[in-house]
Structures are given as C-alpha cells and as structure tokens.
Amino acid sequence: MTINIGPEDVLVVVDVQYDFLPGGNLAVSGGDEIVPLINALAKKFKNVVFTQDWHPADHVSFASQHAGKAPYETVELDYGTQVLWPDHCVWATRGAELSSDLDIPHGQLVIRKGYNRAIDSYSGFQEADRETLTGLAGYLNEREAGRLFIVGLATDFCVAWTALDGAAAGFDVTVIEDATRAIDSNGSLEKAWEDMKEAGVERIMSREILG
Ligand code: VGL
Ligand code: ZN
C-alpha cells in the first residue's frame, strides 16, 4: 500500500545538523544512516522545510551553564523540567550547520529554534515555555500546507515535539520512523511514541512512500 504524496504535502526535515551526526557534540547513534533516505523521500515532495537547532553559547539547556550538573541530568526552570545537554548547535559553528550530505536543493524554508538563551525549543513550532511561537504554523497555514511528514533527529526529542505540536496546531502529521534516529535517554523513545500515538500522529516506514 503506497501513500501518494500530493503537491500540498510537506516534508519536515528536523535538525539534520553536524552536532547530531557521528562525531558531533550530541551525536545520535546511526544519525548519518537516515540522510540518503531523507534525500530519496525529498524527491517525492514539492515542499520541504527544515528545522535547525540554533543556540547561543550560554544556552540554558547546556549542562555547562549549571554548576555541578552533568549532561542528561535535569534542572527545574520556570517552564518545567529541562534535560541538560552537552553544548551543541551553537550558532555560527560547524556543529550547527545542516549536513551538506542533504541533497534537497528545492527545500523552501529553514526555521531556527532555541535561539532564546533562557528557553529551549525541541519543537519546530513552539518553544518549551509553550508560549513563544516560531512562526512555522503561520507559514504552513499561509502556504495552505496539506499533510506534514516528519523525518530527522532525534525521534524522541525534536521529531516528537514537532509532531505533537504540529498535530496540536491542526495538521495531519505522520512520522516516517526509519528516517529518524533516537537519543533514547531514560525511556524517552517509548514515551515519545506513546505520546504521539495518543495525539493521533501516524507512524509509517519510508517504503510506504518510496514503494
Ligand atoms: C535535540 C536535544 C537538544 C534534538 C535538540 O534535535 O532532538 N535534542 N536539542
Ligand atoms: Zn538543542
């Protein structure tokens, strides 16, 4: 059963940046394996948008900014519990660049997120305070976007939060599982799939589109 991609459908490529790829500061295991698949999928889509994790060097999500804290520990912030990460995707560094192995010249938009020092943003739509919007929903609505198909890194953080917020914004959202890879810290991957299922996010494999 093949899913036909129409001219309104949008491929959302989440955070395929050097820091999330092997050798990067927050490398996601197997992250490089999905790049050829994303390139193949992108050929089926007229519309492709990217997200880019884009932090100042003193970002609140970095363990280095919290005395006595190590990566993968948590802190309580105004907006809730924040997982602490190794420094990653610092703006204007190579680690923050989108992989040049992406071969998607027809990509239309790069939405940066996480640039406010005091607020993290896994989601491409909304920052972690659940208030500050990135503008992505406005852009997609103005473009009269159809279904959103989400790929990239990492399944259990930026992919999942983008999928959940896309669904909350009223979009029909599908995650292409084998075109994602996960961090999977403290059961985060299983929880992410549960949350996405509950929100009505579809979960497919790339062959359902590629045939
Ligand atoms: C991400 C942790 C921190 C992601 C971004 O892209 O999934 N994860 N910042
Ligand atoms: Zn980040």
GROMACS .gro file of C-alpha atoms and ligand atoms in nm:
model
  221
    1MET     CA    1   0.000   0.000   0.000
    2THR     CA    2   0.168   0.315  -0.123
    3ILE     CA    3   0.098   0.658   0.015
    4ASN     CA    4   0.066   0.913  -0.263
    5ILE     CA    5   0.232   1.243  -0.188
    6GLY     CA    6   0.040   1.541  -0.324
    7PRO     CA    7   0.151   1.893  -0.414
    8GLU     CA    8   0.028   2.035  -0.081
    9ASP     CA    9   0.207   1.780   0.138
   10VAL     CA   10   0.519   1.894   0.322
   11LEU     CA   11   0.831   1.705   0.430
   12VAL     CA   12   0.967   1.849   0.755
   13VAL     CA   13   1.338   1.765   0.799
   14VAL     CA   14   1.425   1.809   1.166
   15ASP     CA   15   1.774   1.904   1.287
   16VAL     CA   16   1.998   1.709   1.046
   17GLN     CA   17   2.300   1.901   1.177
   18TYR     CA   18   2.660   1.800   1.233
   19ASP     CA   19   2.633   1.803   1.613
   20PHE     CA   20   2.364   1.531   1.594
   21LEU     CA   21   2.563   1.320   1.347
   22PRO     CA   22   2.853   1.083   1.429
   23GLY     CA   23   3.148   1.290   1.554
   24GLY     CA   24   2.919   1.572   1.670
   25ASN     CA   25   2.883   1.702   2.025
   26LEU     CA   26   2.542   1.536   2.077
   27ALA     CA   27   2.575   1.256   1.826
   28VAL     CA   28   2.266   1.045   1.772
   29SER     CA   29   2.358   0.683   1.705
   30GLY     CA   30   2.309   0.599   1.336
   31GLY     CA   31   2.209   0.957   1.258
   32ASP     CA   32   2.405   0.952   0.934
   33GLU     CA   33   2.218   0.644   0.811
   34ILE     CA   34   1.898   0.839   0.755
   35VAL     CA   35   2.045   1.105   0.525
   36PRO     CA   36   2.024   0.902   0.199
   37LEU     CA   37   1.669   0.802   0.290
   38ILE     CA   38   1.570   1.164   0.355
   39ASN     CA   39   1.720   1.262   0.019
   40ALA     CA   40   1.515   0.991  -0.155
   41LEU     CA   41   1.196   1.092   0.027
   42ALA     CA   42   1.251   1.460  -0.052
   43LYS     CA   43   1.235   1.381  -0.425
   44LYS     CA   44   0.869   1.286  -0.375
   45PHE     CA   45   0.781   1.622  -0.218
   46LYS     CA   46   0.729   1.957  -0.385
   47ASN     CA   47   0.753   2.120  -0.042
   48VAL     CA   48   1.037   2.063   0.201
   49VAL     CA   49   1.113   2.267   0.513
   50PHE     CA   50   1.398   2.223   0.761
   51THR     CA   51   1.437   2.296   1.129
   52GLN     CA   52   1.774   2.394   1.273
   53ASP     CA   53   1.861   2.381   1.644
   54TRP     CA   54   2.034   2.716   1.697
   55HIS     CA   55   2.164   2.805   2.043
   56PRO     CA   56   2.372   3.089   2.188
   57ALA     CA   57   2.693   2.963   2.357
   58ASP     CA   58   2.541   3.024   2.703
   59HIS     CA   59   2.211   2.849   2.639
   60VAL     CA   60   2.013   2.735   2.942
   61SER     CA   61   1.989   2.377   2.810
   62PHE     CA   62   2.366   2.328   2.833
   63ALA     CA   63   2.493   2.142   3.141
   64SER     CA   64   2.798   2.368   3.124
   65GLN     CA   65   2.577   2.659   3.238
   66HIS     CA   66   2.471   2.486   3.563
   67ALA     CA   67   2.737   2.445   3.833
   68GLY     CA   68   2.773   2.083   3.945
   69LYS     CA   69   2.545   1.945   3.673
   70ALA     CA   70   2.634   1.688   3.410
   71PRO     CA   71   2.472   1.622   3.071
   72TYR     CA   72   2.149   1.416   3.087
   73GLU     CA   73   2.074   1.538   3.441
   74THR     CA   74   1.776   1.772   3.477
   75VAL     CA   75   1.705   2.112   3.632
   76GLU     CA   76   1.378   2.286   3.714
   77LEU     CA   77   1.322   2.603   3.515
   78ASP     CA   78   1.027   2.846   3.508
   79TYR     CA   79   0.862   2.642   3.237
   80GLY     CA   80   0.926   2.299   3.389
   81THR     CA   81   1.187   2.025   3.391
   82GLN     CA   82   1.474   2.074   3.150
   83VAL     CA   83   1.710   1.795   3.044
   84LEU     CA   84   2.067   1.924   3.030
   85TRP     CA   85   2.276   1.854   2.723
   86PRO     CA   86   2.635   1.877   2.615
   87ASP     CA   87   2.697   2.211   2.441
   88HIS     CA   88   2.557   2.162   2.090
   89CYS     CA   89   2.439   2.352   1.783
   90VAL     CA   90   2.598   2.677   1.897
   91TRP     CA   91   2.501   2.930   1.634
   92ALA     CA   92   2.757   3.003   1.364
   93THR     CA   93   2.964   2.693   1.449
   94ARG     CA   94   3.008   2.396   1.217
   95GLY     CA   95   2.812   2.173   1.457
   96ALA     CA   96   2.505   2.388   1.397
   97GLU     CA   97   2.522   2.361   1.018
   98LEU     CA   98   2.280   2.141   0.829
   99SER     CA   99   2.462   1.841   0.685
  100SER     CA  100   2.598   1.912   0.338
  101ASP     CA  101   2.510   1.549   0.254
  102LEU     CA  102   2.148   1.661   0.239
  103ASP     CA  103   2.072   1.683  -0.132
  104ILE     CA  104   1.750   1.885  -0.128
  105PRO     CA  105   1.802   2.196  -0.340
  106HIS     CA  106   1.427   2.254  -0.361
  107GLY     CA  107   1.397   2.295   0.019
  108GLN     CA  108   1.198   2.610   0.088
  109LEU     CA  109   1.244   2.723   0.448
  110VAL     CA  110   1.484   2.680   0.737
  111ILE     CA  111   1.323   2.756   1.071
  112ARG     CA  112   1.570   2.817   1.352
  113LYS     CA  113   1.475   2.740   1.710
  114GLY     CA  114   1.632   2.754   2.055
  115TYR     CA  115   1.792   3.094   1.997
  116ASN     CA  116   1.643   3.248   2.316
  117ARG     CA  117   1.903   3.192   2.586
  118ALA     CA  118   1.652   3.115   2.861
  119ILE     CA  119   1.413   2.887   2.669
  120ASP     CA  120   1.481   2.555   2.498
  121SER     CA  121   1.287   2.455   2.188
  122TYR     CA  122   1.272   2.093   2.078
  123SER     CA  123   0.965   2.169   1.873
  124GLY     CA  124   0.979   2.343   1.539
  125PHE     CA  125   0.651   2.514   1.625
  126GLN     CA  126   0.670   2.633   1.982
  127GLU     CA  127   0.938   2.689   2.245
  128ALA     CA  128   0.950   2.494   2.571
  129ASP     CA  129   0.765   2.769   2.760
  130ARG     CA  130   0.465   2.653   2.549
  131GLU     CA  131   0.402   3.018   2.459
  132THR     CA  132   0.666   3.153   2.227
  133LEU     CA  133   0.587   3.057   1.868
  134THR     CA  134   0.847   3.009   1.594
  135GLY     CA  135   0.613   3.113   1.311
  136LEU     CA  136   0.613   2.770   1.143
  137ALA     CA  137   0.237   2.711   1.181
  138GLY     CA  138   0.168   3.057   1.038
  139TYR     CA  139   0.396   2.985   0.743
  140LEU     CA  140   0.241   2.646   0.673
  141ASN     CA  141  -0.113   2.781   0.702
  142GLU     CA  142  -0.035   3.072   0.472
  143ARG     CA  143   0.112   2.825   0.222
  144GLU     CA  144  -0.205   2.613   0.260
  145ALA     CA  145   0.002   2.309   0.354
  146GLY     CA  146  -0.152   1.964   0.346
  147ARG     CA  147  -0.018   1.673   0.547
  148LEU     CA  148   0.312   1.701   0.732
  149PHE     CA  149   0.562   1.413   0.706
  150ILE     CA  150   0.838   1.439   0.963
  151VAL     CA  151   1.190   1.292   0.946
  152GLY     CA  152   1.524   1.367   1.114
  153LEU     CA  153   1.680   1.384   1.459
  154ALA     CA  154   1.608   1.295   1.725
  155THR     CA  155   1.294   1.078   1.723
  156ASP     CA  156   1.229   1.119   2.095
  157PHE     CA  157   1.301   1.491   2.126
  158CYS     CA  158   1.283   1.731   1.835
  159VAL     CA  159   1.096   1.498   1.597
  160ALA     CA  160   0.838   1.400   1.860
  161TRP     CA  161   0.781   1.753   1.991
  162THR     CA  162   0.749   1.889   1.638
  163ALA     CA  163   0.500   1.613   1.554
  164LEU     CA  164   0.296   1.674   1.870
  165ASP     CA  165   0.283   2.049   1.821
  166GLY     CA  166   0.202   2.008   1.453
  167ALA     CA  167  -0.094   1.789   1.548
  168ALA     CA  168  -0.199   2.040   1.817
  169ALA     CA  169  -0.186   2.315   1.553
  170GLY     CA  170  -0.440   2.115   1.350
  171PHE     CA  171  -0.213   1.948   1.093
  172ASP     CA  172  -0.236   1.587   0.984
  173VAL     CA  173   0.105   1.458   1.098
  174THR     CA  174   0.297   1.142   1.008
  175VAL     CA  175   0.642   1.042   1.133
  176ILE     CA  176   0.849   0.827   0.895
  177GLU     CA  177   1.012   0.604   1.156
  178ASP     CA  178   1.309   0.465   0.963
  179ALA     CA  179   1.405   0.818   0.855
  180THR     CA  180   1.459   0.912   1.221
  181ARG     CA  181   1.705   0.803   1.492
  182ALA     CA  182   1.666   0.844   1.868
  183ILE     CA  183   1.869   0.959   2.167
  184ASP     CA  184   1.668   0.726   2.396
  185SER     CA  185   1.761   0.853   2.741
  186ASN     CA  186   1.563   0.718   3.041
  187GLY     CA  187   1.286   0.559   2.834
  188SER     CA  188   1.231   0.873   2.628
  189LEU     CA  189   1.180   0.687   2.300
  190GLU     CA  190   0.897   0.463   2.419
  191LYS     CA  191   0.728   0.757   2.588
  192ALA     CA  192   0.758   0.968   2.273
  193TRP     CA  193   0.586   0.702   2.059
  194GLU     CA  194   0.310   0.670   2.322
  195ASP     CA  195   0.254   1.045   2.330
  196MET     CA  196   0.249   1.066   1.952
  197LYS     CA  197   0.003   0.778   1.924
  198GLU     CA  198  -0.227   0.944   2.175
  199ALA     CA  199  -0.213   1.269   1.977
  200GLY     CA  200  -0.312   1.090   1.657
  201VAL     CA  201   0.028   1.114   1.490
  202GLU     CA  202   0.068   0.842   1.225
  203ARG     CA  203   0.379   0.622   1.222
  204ILE     CA  204   0.494   0.475   0.891
  205MET     CA  205   0.804   0.334   0.722
  206SER     CA  206   0.967   0.501   0.421
  207ARG     CA  207   0.881   0.213   0.188
  208GLU     CA  208   0.515   0.311   0.220
  209ILE     CA  209   0.607   0.627   0.029
  210LEU     CA  210   0.905   0.510  -0.176
  211GLY     CA  211   0.741   0.180  -0.279
  212VGL     C1  212   1.761   1.793   2.022
  212VGL     C2  213   1.832   1.769   2.238
  212VGL     C3  214   1.867   1.903   2.243
  212VGL     C4  215   1.703   1.730   1.901
  212VGL     C5  216   1.795   1.927   2.026
  212VGL     O1  217   1.725   1.780   1.788
  212VGL     O2  218   1.634   1.625   1.916
  212VGL     N1  219   1.779   1.717   2.129
  212VGL     N2  220   1.847   1.981   2.137
  213ZN      ZN  221   1.923   2.181   2.139
   0.00000   0.00000   0.00000
